[in-house]
Amino acid sequence: MERYKARTVRHPAERTPGPGRSPVRRLPRPRLTGLGGGLFACAAMFLIGGLDWLLFDASLFVYGLLFLPVAAATALWVRPADLITAPITAPIAFAAGVWPVSGGSGGFAGEVMGLVSALSLHAGWLYAGTLVAALIAVVRKAVLIGRRRMPRRVA
């Protein structure tokens, strides 16, 4: 009854590398869906907005400067099938996180006016982050298309 032998399955990192492969371990690359990328960007920007309000007295310069790497990370971590969502979620995340640093006062209308003022006066950061996300998404898509069109080498 030795038909059912237990097989040991090794983790891919424990396997010996084949010819031409390096044994160096690589960090896992997050692959976010379009919705996950949007939620990540919105949550990160809201957290950055809150920390900016606490630590830097609501500096919109610091907020805008930290928006650029969040937009880039979102564009780098989104799945290839959802690349189009990266430049779309960047401005939504900017708007979601700017509320703590907008400086509105005087009730709901004052908060809305502060939010609109912050979005209009610091639109340069918004455009820059969206451009960063769009450029990364376009380059990633071009690389994916180039890999598909390259003829495979025969060993």
mmCIF file of C-alpha atoms in Angstrom:
data_model
loop_
_atom_site.group_PDB
_atom_site.id
_atom_site.type_symbol
_atom_site.label_atom_id
_atom_site.label_comp_id
_atom_site.label_asym_id
_atom_site.label_seq_id
_atom_site.Cartn_x
_atom_site.Cartn_y
_atom_site.Cartn_z
ATOM 1 C CA MET A 1 0.000 0.000 0.000
ATOM 2 C CA GLU A 2 2.742 2.429 -0.856
ATOM 3 C CA ARG A 3 0.678 4.050 -3.551
ATOM 4 C CA TYR A 4 -0.096 7.044 -1.393
ATOM 5 C CA LYS A 5 3.243 8.496 -0.485
ATOM 6 C CA ALA A 6 3.315 11.907 1.068
ATOM 7 C CA ARG A 7 4.918 14.496 -1.161
ATOM 8 C CA THR A 8 6.903 17.340 0.241
ATOM 9 C CA VAL A 9 6.181 20.614 -1.413
ATOM 10 C CA ARG A 10 8.841 23.249 -1.146
ATOM 11 C CA HIS A 11 8.245 26.939 -1.017
ATOM 12 C CA PRO A 12 9.433 28.640 -4.260
ATOM 13 C CA ALA A 13 12.062 30.591 -2.303
ATOM 14 C CA GLU A 14 13.561 27.344 -0.929
ATOM 15 C CA ARG A 15 14.070 25.761 -4.336
ATOM 16 C CA THR A 16 17.478 25.811 -5.882
ATOM 17 C CA PRO A 17 17.728 28.350 -8.659
ATOM 18 C CA GLY A 18 17.996 27.105 -12.193
ATOM 19 C CA PRO A 19 20.691 28.114 -14.630
ATOM 20 C CA GLY A 20 20.784 31.855 -15.172
ATOM 21 C CA ARG A 21 18.748 32.652 -12.074
ATOM 22 C CA SER A 22 20.142 34.324 -9.013
ATOM 23 C CA PRO A 23 19.454 32.930 -5.554
ATOM 24 C CA VAL A 24 18.688 36.415 -4.190
ATOM 25 C CA ARG A 25 15.271 36.666 -2.578
ATOM 26 C CA ARG A 26 13.085 39.421 -3.870
ATOM 27 C CA LEU A 27 10.492 41.216 -1.827
ATOM 28 C CA PRO A 28 6.937 40.443 -2.834
ATOM 29 C CA ARG A 29 5.368 43.094 -5.026
ATOM 30 C CA PRO A 30 1.880 44.074 -3.933
ATOM 31 C CA ARG A 31 -0.732 43.653 -6.631
ATOM 32 C CA LEU A 32 -3.727 45.804 -5.792
ATOM 33 C CA THR A 33 -6.985 45.707 -7.679
ATOM 34 C CA GLY A 34 -8.399 48.969 -8.978
ATOM 35 C CA LEU A 35 -10.623 49.302 -5.915
ATOM 36 C CA GLY A 36 -7.795 48.282 -3.598
ATOM 37 C CA GLY A 37 -5.481 50.852 -5.149
ATOM 38 C CA GLY A 38 -8.109 53.544 -4.703
ATOM 39 C CA LEU A 39 -8.713 52.576 -1.093
ATOM 40 C CA PHE A 40 -4.981 52.462 -0.411
ATOM 41 C CA ALA A 41 -4.445 55.912 -1.911
ATOM 42 C CA CYS A 42 -7.432 57.465 -0.119
ATOM 43 C CA ALA A 43 -6.496 55.952 3.241
ATOM 44 C CA ALA A 44 -2.845 56.938 2.855
ATOM 45 C CA MET A 45 -3.694 60.511 1.898
ATOM 46 C CA PHE A 46 -6.204 60.885 4.736
ATOM 47 C CA LEU A 47 -3.569 59.596 7.165
ATOM 48 C CA ILE A 48 -0.970 61.944 5.687
ATOM 49 C CA GLY A 49 -3.445 64.834 5.939
ATOM 50 C CA GLY A 50 -4.077 64.074 9.605
ATOM 51 C CA LEU A 51 -0.394 63.750 10.399
ATOM 52 C CA ASP A 52 0.319 66.935 8.477
ATOM 53 C CA TRP A 53 -2.318 68.746 10.519
ATOM 54 C CA LEU A 54 -0.818 67.431 13.772
ATOM 55 C CA LEU A 55 2.888 67.773 13.016
ATOM 56 C CA PHE A 56 3.255 70.541 10.431
ATOM 57 C CA ASP A 57 0.339 72.841 11.313
ATOM 58 C CA ALA A 58 -1.657 71.921 8.187
ATOM 59 C CA SER A 59 1.003 72.757 5.609
ATOM 60 C CA LEU A 60 -0.404 72.197 2.146
ATOM 61 C CA PHE A 61 3.148 72.211 0.767
ATOM 62 C CA VAL A 62 4.036 69.147 2.858
ATOM 63 C CA TYR A 63 0.719 67.519 1.956
ATOM 64 C CA GLY A 64 1.285 68.073 -1.767
ATOM 65 C CA LEU A 65 4.880 66.903 -1.562
ATOM 66 C CA LEU A 66 3.816 63.662 0.142
ATOM 67 C CA PHE A 67 1.040 63.169 -2.396
ATOM 68 C CA LEU A 68 3.562 62.516 -5.172
ATOM 69 C CA PRO A 69 5.027 59.279 -3.705
ATOM 70 C CA VAL A 70 1.551 58.001 -2.806
ATOM 71 C CA ALA A 71 0.403 58.518 -6.401
ATOM 72 C CA ALA A 72 3.551 56.800 -7.662
ATOM 73 C CA ALA A 73 3.162 53.864 -5.251
ATOM 74 C CA THR A 74 -0.450 53.410 -6.275
ATOM 75 C CA ALA A 75 0.532 53.316 -9.953
ATOM 76 C CA LEU A 76 3.357 50.855 -9.247
ATOM 77 C CA TRP A 77 1.342 48.500 -7.053
ATOM 78 C CA VAL A 78 -1.853 48.205 -9.056
ATOM 79 C CA ARG A 79 -2.371 45.043 -11.109
ATOM 80 C CA PRO A 80 -1.574 45.232 -14.820
ATOM 81 C CA ALA A 81 -5.225 44.653 -15.684
ATOM 82 C CA ASP A 82 -6.239 47.685 -13.587
ATOM 83 C CA LEU A 83 -3.571 50.148 -14.723
ATOM 84 C CA ILE A 84 -6.151 52.607 -16.007
ATOM 85 C CA THR A 85 -7.422 53.188 -12.462
ATOM 86 C CA ALA A 86 -4.150 54.622 -11.118
ATOM 87 C CA PRO A 87 -4.443 58.095 -12.696
ATOM 88 C CA ILE A 88 -8.152 58.138 -11.881
ATOM 89 C CA THR A 89 -7.750 57.396 -8.174
ATOM 90 C CA ALA A 90 -4.944 59.908 -7.639
ATOM 91 C CA PRO A 91 -7.116 63.063 -7.702
ATOM 92 C CA ILE A 92 -9.819 61.324 -5.680
ATOM 93 C CA ALA A 93 -7.252 60.455 -3.015
ATOM 94 C CA PHE A 94 -5.922 64.024 -3.014
ATOM 95 C CA ALA A 95 -9.428 65.351 -2.412
ATOM 96 C CA ALA A 96 -10.165 62.726 0.246
ATOM 97 C CA GLY A 97 -7.108 63.595 2.287
ATOM 98 C CA VAL A 98 -7.036 67.366 1.939
ATOM 99 C CA TRP A 99 -9.941 67.864 4.357
ATOM 100 C CA PRO A 100 -7.838 67.892 7.588
ATOM 101 C CA VAL A 101 -5.451 70.497 6.158
ATOM 102 C CA SER A 102 -7.995 72.642 4.294
ATOM 103 C CA GLY A 103 -8.405 75.116 7.140
ATOM 104 C CA GLY A 104 -12.146 75.599 6.879
ATOM 105 C CA SER A 105 -14.104 76.919 9.849
ATOM 106 C CA GLY A 106 -17.584 78.091 10.706
ATOM 107 C CA GLY A 107 -19.705 74.997 10.286
ATOM 108 C CA PHE A 108 -20.415 72.829 7.275
ATOM 109 C CA ALA A 109 -20.390 75.652 4.715
ATOM 110 C CA GLY A 110 -17.056 76.919 6.034
ATOM 111 C CA GLU A 111 -15.528 73.435 5.813
ATOM 112 C CA VAL A 112 -16.748 73.027 2.233
ATOM 113 C CA MET A 113 -15.376 76.451 1.280
ATOM 114 C CA GLY A 114 -12.019 75.575 2.874
ATOM 115 C CA LEU A 115 -11.942 72.301 0.955
ATOM 116 C CA VAL A 116 -12.781 73.967 -2.370
ATOM 117 C CA SER A 117 -10.208 76.696 -1.728
ATOM 118 C CA ALA A 118 -7.491 74.175 -0.886
ATOM 119 C CA LEU A 119 -8.272 72.152 -4.013
ATOM 120 C CA SER A 120 -8.245 75.187 -6.278
ATOM 121 C CA LEU A 121 -5.200 76.947 -4.813
ATOM 122 C CA HIS A 122 -3.040 73.826 -4.761
ATOM 123 C CA ALA A 123 -4.148 72.251 -8.018
ATOM 124 C CA GLY A 124 -0.510 72.130 -9.152
ATOM 125 C CA TRP A 125 0.200 69.318 -6.690
ATOM 126 C CA LEU A 126 -2.961 67.581 -7.827
ATOM 127 C CA TYR A 127 -1.932 67.776 -11.475
ATOM 128 C CA ALA A 128 1.647 66.741 -10.724
ATOM 129 C CA GLY A 129 0.582 63.626 -8.793
ATOM 130 C CA THR A 130 -1.930 62.675 -11.451
ATOM 131 C CA LEU A 131 0.742 63.124 -14.117
ATOM 132 C CA VAL A 132 3.174 60.933 -12.149
ATOM 133 C CA ALA A 133 0.557 58.180 -11.835
ATOM 134 C CA ALA A 134 -0.367 58.463 -15.521
ATOM 135 C CA LEU A 135 3.249 58.337 -16.697
ATOM 136 C CA ILE A 136 4.011 55.278 -14.578
ATOM 137 C CA ALA A 137 0.857 53.545 -15.820
ATOM 138 C CA VAL A 138 1.693 54.327 -19.475
ATOM 139 C CA VAL A 139 5.276 53.080 -19.115
ATOM 140 C CA ARG A 140 4.140 49.895 -17.362
ATOM 141 C CA LYS A 141 1.562 49.260 -20.085
ATOM 142 C CA ALA A 142 4.151 49.856 -22.825
ATOM 143 C CA VAL A 143 6.512 47.378 -21.170
ATOM 144 C CA LEU A 144 3.739 44.792 -20.933
ATOM 145 C CA ILE A 145 2.850 45.232 -24.608
ATOM 146 C CA GLY A 146 6.527 45.037 -25.566
ATOM 147 C CA ARG A 147 6.941 41.779 -23.686
ATOM 148 C CA ARG A 148 3.965 40.255 -25.482
ATOM 149 C CA ARG A 149 5.238 41.233 -28.919
ATOM 150 C CA MET A 150 8.814 40.043 -28.419
ATOM 151 C CA PRO A 151 9.445 36.695 -30.083
ATOM 152 C CA ARG A 152 10.336 34.036 -27.604
ATOM 153 C CA ARG A 153 13.839 32.680 -27.826
ATOM 154 C CA VAL A 154 14.315 29.014 -28.417
ATOM 155 C CA ALA A 155 16.862 27.485 -26.067
#
